[in-house]
CSV table of C-alpha atoms and ligand atoms in Angstrom, one decimal:
chain,number,residue,atom,x,y,z
H,129,UNK,CA,44.3,-14.9,-0.7
H,130,UNK,CA,45.7,-13.9,2.7
H,131,UNK,CA,43.3,-13.2,5.6
H,132,UNK,CA,44.0,-9.4,5.6
H,133,UNK,CA,42.9,-9.1,2.0
H,134,UNK,CA,39.8,-11.2,2.7
H,135,UNK,CA,38.8,-8.9,5.5
H,136,UNK,CA,39.6,-5.7,3.5
H,137,UNK,CA,37.5,-6.9,0.7
H,138,UNK,CA,34.6,-7.5,3.1
H,139,UNK,CA,34.7,-3.9,4.3
H,140,UNK,CA,34.7,-2.2,1.0
H,141,UNK,CA,31.7,0.1,0.2
H,142,UNK,CA,28.9,-0.9,-2.2
H,143,UNK,CA,30.2,1.5,-4.8
H,144,UNK,CA,33.5,-0.5,-4.9
H,145,UNK,CA,32.2,-4.0,-4.4
H,146,UNK,CA,29.5,-3.8,-7.0
H,147,UNK,CA,29.5,-0.5,-9.0
H,148,UNK,CA,26.9,-1.9,-11.3
H,149,UNK,CA,24.3,-2.4,-8.6
H,150,UNK,CA,25.3,0.9,-6.9
H,151,UNK,CA,24.7,2.7,-10.2
H,152,UNK,CA,21.3,1.0,-10.6
H,153,UNK,CA,20.2,1.9,-7.1
H,154,UNK,CA,21.4,5.4,-7.6
H,155,UNK,CA,19.6,5.6,-10.9
H,156,UNK,CA,16.3,4.8,-9.1
H,157,UNK,CA,17.2,7.3,-6.3
H,158,UNK,CA,17.5,10.0,-9.0
H,159,UNK,CA,14.2,8.8,-10.6
H,160,UNK,CA,12.4,9.0,-7.3
H,161,UNK,CA,13.9,12.5,-6.8
H,162,UNK,CA,13.2,13.9,-10.3
H,163,UNK,CA,9.8,12.3,-11.0
H,164,UNK,CA,6.3,12.8,-9.6
H,165,UNK,CA,5.3,9.6,-7.9
H,166,UNK,CA,1.5,9.3,-8.0
H,167,UNK,CA,1.2,5.6,-7.4
H,168,UNK,CA,-1.1,5.6,-4.3
H,169,UNK,CA,0.5,2.5,-2.8
H,170,UNK,CA,4.0,4.0,-2.9
H,171,UNK,CA,5.6,6.5,-0.6
H,172,UNK,CA,9.0,7.8,0.6
H,173,UNK,CA,9.9,6.1,3.9
H,174,UNK,CA,11.8,8.4,6.3
H,175,UNK,CA,15.6,8.2,6.6
H,176,UNK,CA,14.9,6.8,10.2
H,177,UNK,CA,12.8,4.0,8.8
H,178,UNK,CA,15.4,3.3,6.0
H,179,UNK,CA,18.2,3.2,8.6
H,180,UNK,CA,16.4,0.6,10.7
H,181,UNK,CA,15.4,-1.4,7.5
H,182,UNK,CA,19.0,-1.4,6.3
H,183,UNK,CA,20.5,-2.3,9.7
H,184,UNK,CA,22.4,-5.3,10.9
H,185,UNK,CA,19.2,-6.8,12.3
H,186,UNK,CA,18.9,-8.4,8.8
H,187,UNK,CA,21.6,-10.8,9.9
H,188,UNK,CA,19.6,-12.4,12.8
H,189,UNK,CA,17.3,-15.4,12.8
H,190,UNK,CA,14.5,-15.2,15.4
H,191,UNK,CA,11.8,-17.8,14.6
H,192,UNK,CA,9.1,-17.7,17.2
H,193,UNK,CA,7.8,-14.8,19.2
H,194,UNK,CA,9.3,-12.6,22.0
H,195,UNK,CA,10.3,-14.9,24.9
H,196,UNK,CA,9.5,-18.0,22.8
H,197,UNK,CA,12.3,-18.2,20.2
H,198,UNK,CA,13.9,-21.2,18.5
H,199,UNK,CA,17.3,-19.5,18.2
H,200,UNK,CA,19.6,-18.1,20.8
H,201,UNK,CA,21.0,-14.6,20.9
H,202,UNK,CA,17.5,-13.0,20.7
H,203,UNK,CA,17.7,-10.6,23.6
H,204,UNK,CA,17.5,-7.5,21.4
H,205,UNK,CA,15.1,-9.2,19.0
H,206,UNK,CA,12.6,-9.7,21.8
H,207,UNK,CA,12.9,-6.1,22.9
H,208,UNK,CA,12.5,-4.8,19.3
H,209,UNK,CA,9.5,-7.0,18.4
H,210,UNK,CA,7.8,-6.3,21.8
H,211,UNK,CA,8.2,-2.6,21.1
H,212,UNK,CA,6.7,-3.0,17.7
H,213,UNK,CA,3.8,-5.0,19.0
H,214,UNK,CA,3.0,-2.6,21.8
H,215,UNK,CA,3.2,0.4,19.5
H,216,UNK,CA,0.9,-1.2,16.9
H,217,UNK,CA,-1.6,-2.0,19.6
H,218,UNK,CA,-1.5,1.5,21.0
H,219,UNK,CA,-1.6,3.2,17.6
H,220,UNK,CA,-4.7,1.3,16.4
H,221,UNK,CA,-6.3,0.6,19.8
H,222,UNK,CA,-6.1,-3.1,19.1
H,223,UNK,CA,-6.1,-6.1,21.6
H,224,UNK,CA,-3.4,-8.0,19.8
H,225,UNK,CA,-0.8,-7.4,17.0
H,226,UNK,CA,1.3,-9.7,14.9
H,227,UNK,CA,4.1,-7.7,13.3
H,228,UNK,CA,5.8,-10.5,11.3
H,229,UNK,CA,4.0,-10.8,7.9
H,230,UNK,CA,6.4,-10.3,5.1
H,231,UNK,CA,3.6,-8.7,2.9
H,232,UNK,CA,0.0,-7.8,2.8
H,233,UNK,CA,-0.8,-11.0,0.9
H,234,UNK,CA,0.9,-13.1,3.5
H,235,UNK,CA,-1.1,-11.3,6.2
H,236,UNK,CA,-4.3,-12.1,4.4
H,237,UNK,CA,-3.4,-15.8,3.8
H,238,UNK,CA,-2.3,-16.2,7.4
H,239,UNK,CA,-5.8,-14.9,8.4
H,240,UNK,CA,-7.4,-17.5,6.2
H,241,UNK,CA,-5.2,-20.2,7.6
H,242,UNK,CA,-6.2,-19.1,11.1
H,243,UNK,CA,-10.0,-18.9,10.5
H,244,UNK,CA,-10.9,-21.2,7.6
H,245,UNK,CA,-10.7,-24.7,6.3
H,246,UNK,CA,-10.2,-25.4,2.6
H,247,UNK,CA,-13.6,-25.2,0.8
H,248,UNK,CA,-15.0,-22.6,3.3
H,249,UNK,CA,-16.8,-19.7,1.9
H,250,UNK,CA,-15.7,-16.1,1.6
H,251,UNK,CA,-17.4,-12.9,0.4
H,252,UNK,CA,-15.0,-10.3,-0.9
H,253,UNK,CA,-14.7,-7.3,-3.3
H,254,UNK,CA,-14.0,-8.0,-7.0
H,255,UNK,CA,-10.5,-7.3,-8.0
H,256,UNK,CA,-11.6,-5.3,-11.1
H,257,UNK,CA,-13.9,-3.2,-8.9
H,258,UNK,CA,-11.2,-2.3,-6.5
H,259,UNK,CA,-10.5,-5.4,-4.4
H,260,UNK,CA,-7.2,-7.2,-4.1
H,261,UNK,CA,-5.9,-10.4,-5.7
H,262,UNK,CA,-5.3,-12.0,-2.3
H,263,UNK,CA,-9.0,-11.7,-1.5
H,264,UNK,CA,-9.9,-14.6,-3.8
H,265,UNK,CA,-8.8,-14.1,-7.4
H,266,UNK,CA,-9.2,-17.5,-9.1
H,267,UNK,CA,-5.5,-17.9,-9.8
H,268,UNK,CA,-4.5,-16.8,-6.3
H,269,UNK,CA,-4.1,-19.3,-3.4
H,270,UNK,CA,-7.3,-17.8,-1.8
H,271,UNK,CA,-9.3,-18.5,-5.0
H,272,UNK,CA,-8.0,-22.0,-5.3
H,273,UNK,CA,-8.6,-23.0,-1.6
H,274,UNK,CA,-11.9,-21.3,-0.8
H,275,UNK,CA,-15.3,-20.8,-2.3
H,276,UNK,CA,-15.4,-17.0,-3.0
H,277,UNK,CA,-18.4,-14.9,-4.1
H,278,UNK,CA,-17.7,-11.3,-5.0
H,279,UNK,CA,-19.5,-8.0,-4.5
H,280,UNK,CA,-18.7,-4.9,-6.6
H,281,UNK,CA,-19.7,-1.3,-6.9
H,282,UNK,CA,-22.8,0.2,-8.4
H,283,UNK,CA,-22.5,1.0,-12.1
H,284,UNK,CA,-24.0,4.5,-11.6
H,285,UNK,CA,-22.5,5.6,-8.3
H,286,UNK,CA,-19.2,3.8,-8.3
H,287,UNK,CA,-19.9,3.0,-4.6
H,288,UNK,CA,-20.3,-0.2,-2.7
H,289,UNK,CA,-24.0,-1.0,-2.3
H,290,UNK,CA,-24.4,-2.4,1.2
H,291,UNK,CA,-27.9,-3.9,0.3
H,292,UNK,CA,-26.2,-5.9,-2.5
H,293,UNK,CA,-23.5,-7.1,-0.1
H,294,UNK,CA,-26.1,-8.1,2.5
H,295,UNK,CA,-28.1,-10.0,-0.1
H,296,UNK,CA,-25.0,-11.8,-1.4
H,297,UNK,CA,-24.0,-12.7,2.2
H,298,UNK,CA,-27.5,-14.1,2.8
H,299,UNK,CA,-27.3,-16.2,-0.3
H,300,UNK,CA,-23.6,-17.3,-0.1
H,301,UNK,CA,-23.5,-17.7,3.8
H,302,UNK,CA,-19.7,-17.2,4.1
H,303,UNK,CA,-17.6,-18.0,7.0
H,304,UNK,CA,-15.5,-14.8,6.3
H,305,UNK,CA,-16.4,-11.4,4.8
H,306,UNK,CA,-13.6,-9.2,3.6
H,307,UNK,CA,-14.0,-5.4,3.4
H,308,UNK,CA,-11.4,-3.1,1.9
H,309,UNK,CA,-9.3,-3.1,-1.3
H,310,UNK,CA,-6.7,-1.3,-3.3
H,311,UNK,CA,-8.7,1.0,-5.6
H,312,UNK,CA,-11.7,2.3,-3.7
H,313,UNK,CA,-11.7,6.1,-3.4
H,314,UNK,CA,-14.5,6.4,-0.9
H,315,UNK,CA,-14.7,6.3,3.0
H,316,UNK,CA,-15.7,2.9,4.4
H,317,UNK,CA,-17.9,2.9,7.5
H,318,UNK,CA,-17.2,-0.4,9.1
H,319,UNK,CA,-20.1,-0.6,11.5
H,320,UNK,CA,-22.7,-1.9,9.0
H,321,UNK,CA,-20.2,-4.5,7.9
H,322,UNK,CA,-20.2,-5.9,11.4
H,323,UNK,CA,-24.0,-6.2,11.3
H,324,UNK,CA,-23.9,-8.0,7.9
H,325,UNK,CA,-21.3,-10.4,9.2
H,326,UNK,CA,-23.3,-11.1,12.4
H,327,UNK,CA,-26.4,-11.8,10.3
H,328,UNK,CA,-24.8,-15.1,9.2
H,329,UNK,CA,-22.3,-15.6,12.0
H,330,UNK,CA,-19.3,-14.8,9.7
H,331,UNK,CA,-15.9,-13.4,10.7
H,332,UNK,CA,-15.1,-9.9,9.4
H,333,UNK,CA,-11.7,-9.1,8.0
H,334,UNK,CA,-10.8,-5.5,7.2
H,335,UNK,CA,-7.9,-5.1,4.8
H,336,UNK,CA,-6.9,-1.5,5.4
H,337,UNK,CA,-3.5,-1.6,3.5
H,338,UNK,CA,-4.3,1.6,1.5
H,339,UNK,CA,-5.9,3.7,4.2
H,340,UNK,CA,-3.8,2.5,7.2
H,341,UNK,CA,-2.1,5.9,7.7
H,342,UNK,CA,-5.4,7.8,7.7
H,343,UNK,CA,-6.9,5.3,10.2
H,344,UNK,CA,-3.8,5.6,12.4
H,345,UNK,CA,-4.2,9.4,12.3
H,346,UNK,CA,-7.9,9.1,13.2
H,347,UNK,CA,-9.1,10.9,10.0
H,348,UNK,CA,-10.7,7.7,8.5
H,349,UNK,CA,-13.1,5.5,10.5
H,350,UNK,CA,-11.3,2.6,12.2
H,351,UNK,CA,-12.3,-1.0,11.6
H,352,UNK,CA,-10.8,-2.1,14.9
H,353,UNK,CA,-14.0,-1.9,17.0
H,354,UNK,CA,-15.9,-3.9,14.4
H,355,UNK,CA,-13.6,-6.4,12.6
H,356,UNK,CA,-12.4,-9.7,14.1
H,357,UNK,CA,-9.1,-9.2,12.2
H,358,UNK,CA,-7.5,-6.2,10.5
H,359,UNK,CA,-4.6,-6.6,8.1
H,360,UNK,CA,-2.5,-3.8,6.6
H,361,UNK,CA,0.7,-3.2,4.8
H,362,UNK,CA,3.0,-0.7,6.5
H,363,UNK,CA,4.6,1.0,3.5
H,364,UNK,CA,1.7,2.8,1.8
H,365,UNK,CA,0.0,5.8,3.5
H,366,UNK,CA,1.5,4.5,6.8
H,367,UNK,CA,4.9,5.3,5.3
H,368,UNK,CA,6.9,2.6,7.0
H,369,UNK,CA,8.9,-0.3,5.7
H,370,UNK,CA,7.6,-2.9,3.2
H,371,UNK,CA,5.7,-5.7,4.9
H,372,UNK,CA,2.5,-6.0,6.9
H,373,UNK,CA,0.9,-6.5,10.3
H,374,UNK,CA,-2.3,-8.3,11.6
H,375,UNK,CA,-4.4,-6.9,14.4
H,376,UNK,CA,-7.1,-9.0,16.1
H,377,UNK,CA,-9.1,-9.6,19.2
H,378,UNK,CA,-7.3,-11.4,22.0
H,379,UNK,CA,-9.4,-14.5,21.6
H,380,UNK,CA,-8.0,-15.0,18.1
H,381,UNK,CA,-4.4,-14.1,19.0
H,382,UNK,CA,-3.0,-17.6,19.3
H,383,UNK,CA,-4.6,-18.8,16.1
H,384,UNK,CA,-3.3,-15.8,14.2
H,385,UNK,CA,0.2,-16.1,15.6
H,386,UNK,CA,0.4,-19.8,14.9
H,387,UNK,CA,-0.9,-19.2,11.3
H,388,UNK,CA,1.9,-16.7,10.6
H,389,UNK,CA,4.6,-18.8,12.3
H,390,UNK,CA,5.0,-21.7,11.8
H,391,UNK,CA,1.9,-21.9,9.5
H,392,UNK,CA,3.1,-19.7,6.7
H,393,UNK,CA,6.5,-18.1,7.4
H,394,UNK,CA,9.8,-19.0,8.9
H,395,UNK,CA,12.2,-16.4,10.2
H,396,UNK,CA,10.7,-12.9,10.6
H,397,UNK,CA,12.6,-10.0,9.0
H,398,UNK,CA,13.8,-8.4,12.2
H,399,UNK,CA,15.1,-5.4,10.3
H,400,UNK,CA,11.6,-4.8,8.9
H,401,UNK,CA,10.1,-5.2,12.4
H,402,UNK,CA,12.5,-2.6,13.8
H,403,UNK,CA,11.6,-0.3,11.0
H,404,UNK,CA,7.9,-0.9,11.7
H,405,UNK,CA,8.4,0.1,15.3
H,406,UNK,CA,10.0,3.3,14.1
H,407,UNK,CA,7.2,3.9,11.7
H,408,UNK,CA,4.6,3.4,14.5
H,409,UNK,CA,6.4,6.0,16.6
H,410,UNK,CA,6.4,8.4,13.8
H,411,UNK,CA,2.7,7.8,13.2
H,412,UNK,CA,2.0,8.8,16.9
H,413,UNK,CA,3.4,12.3,16.4
H,414,UNK,CA,1.1,15.3,15.7
H,415,UNK,CA,2.9,16.0,12.4
H,416,UNK,CA,1.8,12.6,11.1
H,417,UNK,CA,-1.9,13.6,11.6
H,418,UNK,CA,-1.2,16.9,9.7
H,419,UNK,CA,0.5,14.8,6.9
H,420,UNK,CA,-2.5,12.5,6.6
H,421,UNK,CA,-4.9,15.5,6.4
H,422,UNK,CA,-2.7,17.0,3.7
H,423,UNK,CA,-2.7,13.7,1.7
H,424,UNK,CA,-6.5,13.9,1.6
H,425,UNK,CA,-6.6,17.7,0.9
H,426,UNK,CA,-4.2,17.1,-2.0
H,427,UNK,CA,-6.2,14.2,-3.4
H,428,UNK,CA,-9.4,16.3,-3.3
H,429,UNK,CA,-7.6,19.2,-5.0
H,430,UNK,CA,-6.1,16.9,-7.7
H,431,UNK,CA,-9.5,15.2,-8.3
H,432,UNK,CA,-11.3,18.5,-8.6
H,433,UNK,CA,-8.7,19.9,-11.0
H,434,UNK,CA,-8.8,16.8,-13.2
H,435,UNK,CA,-12.5,16.9,-13.4
H,436,UNK,CA,-12.5,20.6,-14.2
H,437,UNK,CA,-10.2,19.8,-17.1
H,438,UNK,CA,-12.7,17.3,-18.4
H,439,UNK,CA,-11.5,13.9,-17.0
H,440,UNK,CA,-14.1,11.6,-15.5
H,441,UNK,CA,-13.5,10.1,-12.1
H,442,UNK,CA,-15.2,6.9,-10.8
H,443,UNK,CA,-17.8,7.9,-8.1
H,444,UNK,CA,-17.2,11.5,-9.1
H,445,UNK,CA,-14.3,12.2,-6.7
H,446,UNK,CA,-12.4,11.0,-3.7
H,447,UNK,CA,-12.6,10.9,0.1
H,448,UNK,CA,-9.1,9.4,0.6
H,449,UNK,CA,-5.7,9.4,-1.0
H,450,UNK,CA,-6.5,8.0,-4.4
H,451,UNK,CA,-8.9,8.5,-7.4
H,452,UNK,CA,-9.8,6.4,-10.4
H,453,UNK,CA,-9.7,8.2,-13.7
H,454,UNK,CA,-12.2,6.7,-16.1
H,455,UNK,CA,-10.9,7.0,-19.7
H,456,UNK,CA,-13.8,5.1,-21.4
H,457,UNK,CA,-15.1,8.2,-23.0
H,458,UNK,CA,-11.6,8.8,-24.6
H,459,UNK,CA,-9.7,7.0,-27.3
H,460,UNK,CA,-6.8,6.3,-25.0
H,461,UNK,CA,-6.4,3.2,-22.8
H,462,UNK,CA,-5.0,3.2,-19.3
H,463,UNK,CA,-1.8,1.6,-20.4
H,464,UNK,CA,-1.1,4.2,-23.1
H,465,UNK,CA,-2.0,7.0,-20.8
H,466,UNK,CA,0.4,5.7,-18.1
H,467,UNK,CA,3.2,5.3,-20.6
H,468,UNK,CA,2.7,8.8,-21.9
H,469,UNK,CA,2.7,10.1,-18.4
H,470,UNK,CA,6.0,8.3,-17.7
H,471,UNK,CA,7.5,10.0,-20.7
H,472,UNK,CA,6.5,13.3,-19.0
H,473,UNK,CA,8.1,12.3,-15.7
H,474,UNK,CA,4.8,11.5,-14.0
H,475,UNK,CA,4.5,7.9,-12.6
H,476,UNK,CA,1.0,6.6,-12.2
H,477,UNK,CA,-0.3,3.1,-12.6
H,478,UNK,CA,-3.0,2.0,-15.0
H,479,UNK,CA,-5.9,0.3,-13.3
H,480,UNK,CA,-9.1,-1.4,-14.3
H,481,UNK,CA,-12.2,0.6,-13.6
H,482,UNK,CA,-15.5,-1.0,-12.6
H,483,UNK,CA,-17.2,-2.7,-15.6
H,484,UNK,CA,-14.0,-2.0,-17.7
H,485,UNK,CA,-14.4,-3.0,-21.3
H,486,UNK,CA,-10.6,-3.5,-21.7
H,487,UNK,CA,-8.4,-6.3,-20.3
H,488,UNK,CA,-6.7,-5.9,-16.9
H,489,UNK,CA,-3.4,-5.6,-18.8
H,490,UNK,CA,-4.6,-2.7,-20.9
H,491,UNK,CA,-7.4,-1.2,-18.8
H,492,UNK,CA,-9.4,2.0,-19.2
H,493,UNK,CA,-8.3,3.7,-16.0
H,494,UNK,CA,-5.5,5.4,-14.1
H,495,UNK,CA,-5.2,5.4,-10.3
H,496,UNK,CA,-3.4,8.5,-9.2
H,497,UNK,CA,-2.7,9.1,-5.5
H,498,UNK,CA,-1.1,11.7,-3.3
H,499,UNK,CA,0.9,10.1,-0.4
H,500,UNK,CA,4.3,10.4,-2.0
H,501,UNK,CA,4.0,13.9,-3.3
H,502,UNK,CA,2.6,15.0,0.0
H,503,UNK,CA,5.6,13.6,1.8
H,504,UNK,CA,7.7,15.9,-0.4
H,505,UNK,CA,5.7,18.9,0.9
H,506,UNK,CA,3.6,19.6,-2.1
H,507,UNK,CA,0.2,21.3,-1.5
H,508,UNK,CA,-3.0,22.1,-3.3
H,509,UNK,CA,-1.5,24.6,-5.7
H,510,UNK,CA,1.0,21.9,-6.9
H,511,UNK,CA,-1.9,19.5,-7.4
H,512,UNK,CA,-3.5,21.9,-9.8
H,513,UNK,CA,-0.2,22.2,-11.8
H,514,UNK,CA,0.1,18.4,-11.8
H,515,UNK,CA,-3.5,18.1,-13.1
H,516,UNK,CA,-2.6,20.4,-16.0
H,517,UNK,CA,0.4,18.3,-16.9
H,518,UNK,CA,-1.6,15.1,-16.7
H,519,UNK,CA,-4.3,16.3,-19.0
H,520,UNK,CA,-1.7,17.6,-21.5
H,521,UNK,CA,0.6,14.6,-21.3
H,522,UNK,CA,-2.0,12.0,-22.1
H,523,UNK,CA,-3.1,13.8,-25.3
H,524,UNK,CA,-1.7,12.5,-28.6
H,525,UNK,CA,-1.3,16.0,-29.9
H,526,UNK,CA,1.2,16.9,-27.2
H,527,UNK,CA,3.7,14.6,-28.8
H,528,UNK,CA,7.1,13.4,-27.7
H,529,UNK,CA,8.5,17.0,-27.8
H,530,UNK,CA,5.6,18.3,-25.6
H,531,UNK,CA,6.1,15.5,-23.1
H,532,UNK,CA,9.8,16.2,-22.9
H,533,UNK,CA,9.0,19.8,-22.1
H,534,UNK,CA,6.6,18.7,-19.3
H,535,UNK,CA,9.3,16.3,-18.0
H,536,UNK,CA,11.7,19.2,-17.6
H,537,UNK,CA,9.0,21.3,-15.8
H,538,UNK,CA,8.3,18.3,-13.6
H,539,UNK,CA,12.0,18.0,-12.7
H,540,UNK,CA,12.1,21.7,-11.9
H,541,UNK,CA,9.1,21.4,-9.5
H,542,UNK,CA,10.7,18.3,-7.9
H,543,UNK,CA,13.9,20.3,-7.2
H,544,UNK,CA,11.8,22.7,-5.2
H,545,UNK,CA,10.6,19.8,-3.0
H,546,UNK,CA,13.8,17.8,-2.4
H,547,UNK,CA,13.7,14.2,-1.1
H,548,UNK,CA,16.7,12.3,0.3
H,549,UNK,CA,19.2,15.1,-0.6
H,550,UNK,CA,21.8,13.4,1.6
H,551,UNK,CA,21.7,10.0,-0.2
H,552,UNK,CA,24.2,8.9,-2.8
H,553,UNK,CA,25.0,5.2,-3.4
H,554,UNK,CA,28.0,6.0,-5.6
H,555,UNK,CA,30.0,7.4,-2.7
T,1335,DSN,N1,0.2,-3.6,-5.2
T,1335,DSN,C1,-0.6,-2.9,-4.2
T,1335,DSN,C2,-1.3,-1.7,-4.8
T,1335,DSN,O1,-0.7,-1.0,-5.6
T,1335,DSN,O2,-2.4,-1.3,-4.4
T,1335,DSN,C3,-1.6,-3.8,-3.6
T,1335,DSN,O3,-0.9,-4.9,-3.1
């Protein structure tokens, strides 16, 4: 092959280089446009965030930190990462930020590496009561390296019982307490957690992956004044790129940074860091606060409408962006309900509920959330319509035909709230 052909081949668009992958990406674009995304950890990142994430920065290695790199050519990398760090600190009022973790789990493991030795004790929330697998599940690295004791929620109220946590902490005497999870629908006040941690001299880690957007907007209490370390993903309610950040007090900064690199990771994804900087800038704008308020208003409207139509919710409602539907009083499992909803064009994930009699693969719950539909511009009245469809779609009697009809109605609603109208990977 002559050089000109080689170069011409390099510059061909995706749709020509790999039509198969282009078709698949476009297929999911259409799915995201035509279906109702109710998974509370998913969202639509803005075109600005997508542009930074898909930029040429993905080509650059930049091991180390601004001003202390192991590679040359990092002039712009230093500026971009410094910007992301300063914006993260400003947005959350934190003393130090590390913006390099590739994921929320990496951010948590880096925190453990920074603060703990193998065998040290942790107290965290049970996964099947709303925690997260990186908080100490037996098969996760945290469960294998550390001695973890779990708290859960009260069987009657569905809420965390702080007296139970304090008692467990007194008995287990952990070096680290983790507050936060992935399926807890209620507000967390972080101040009493600091007191509980201080009662045994433990570190406090707040994992705010799910509620980060609301914390940034000031409509959920912030853990920053109370926790030694705060971790969060940036792609859920915060609506940025995939990946995570760690906030901490200045005195822990060096330990956290060394744990992320070189402790756990090599080269940071500079494209993701640039996209994170964009996301933090977006989160500082007044419209972001309005967006977060609407997420919560929509969640409350959806929760209310589901309960009025006879569905039971763990803790009887929600204060944030998600709710847990308890299907134990019905014949249907979470898995079957989620599959029926998918047939109807409504994407929601099955989830264990506290004290779930079914396995984590089958479950008795659903975990709907409103960040993505709120990004599309939907409001309370659409939530009532969505609740109607959910209740109909999960019933056996609705049948395939009924679910096809709902899917068409869902598609028509989605058309009224367009998302990424300019995108087309087949061009
Ligand atoms: N998978 C995420 C969620 O859905 O909550 C947590 O990592």
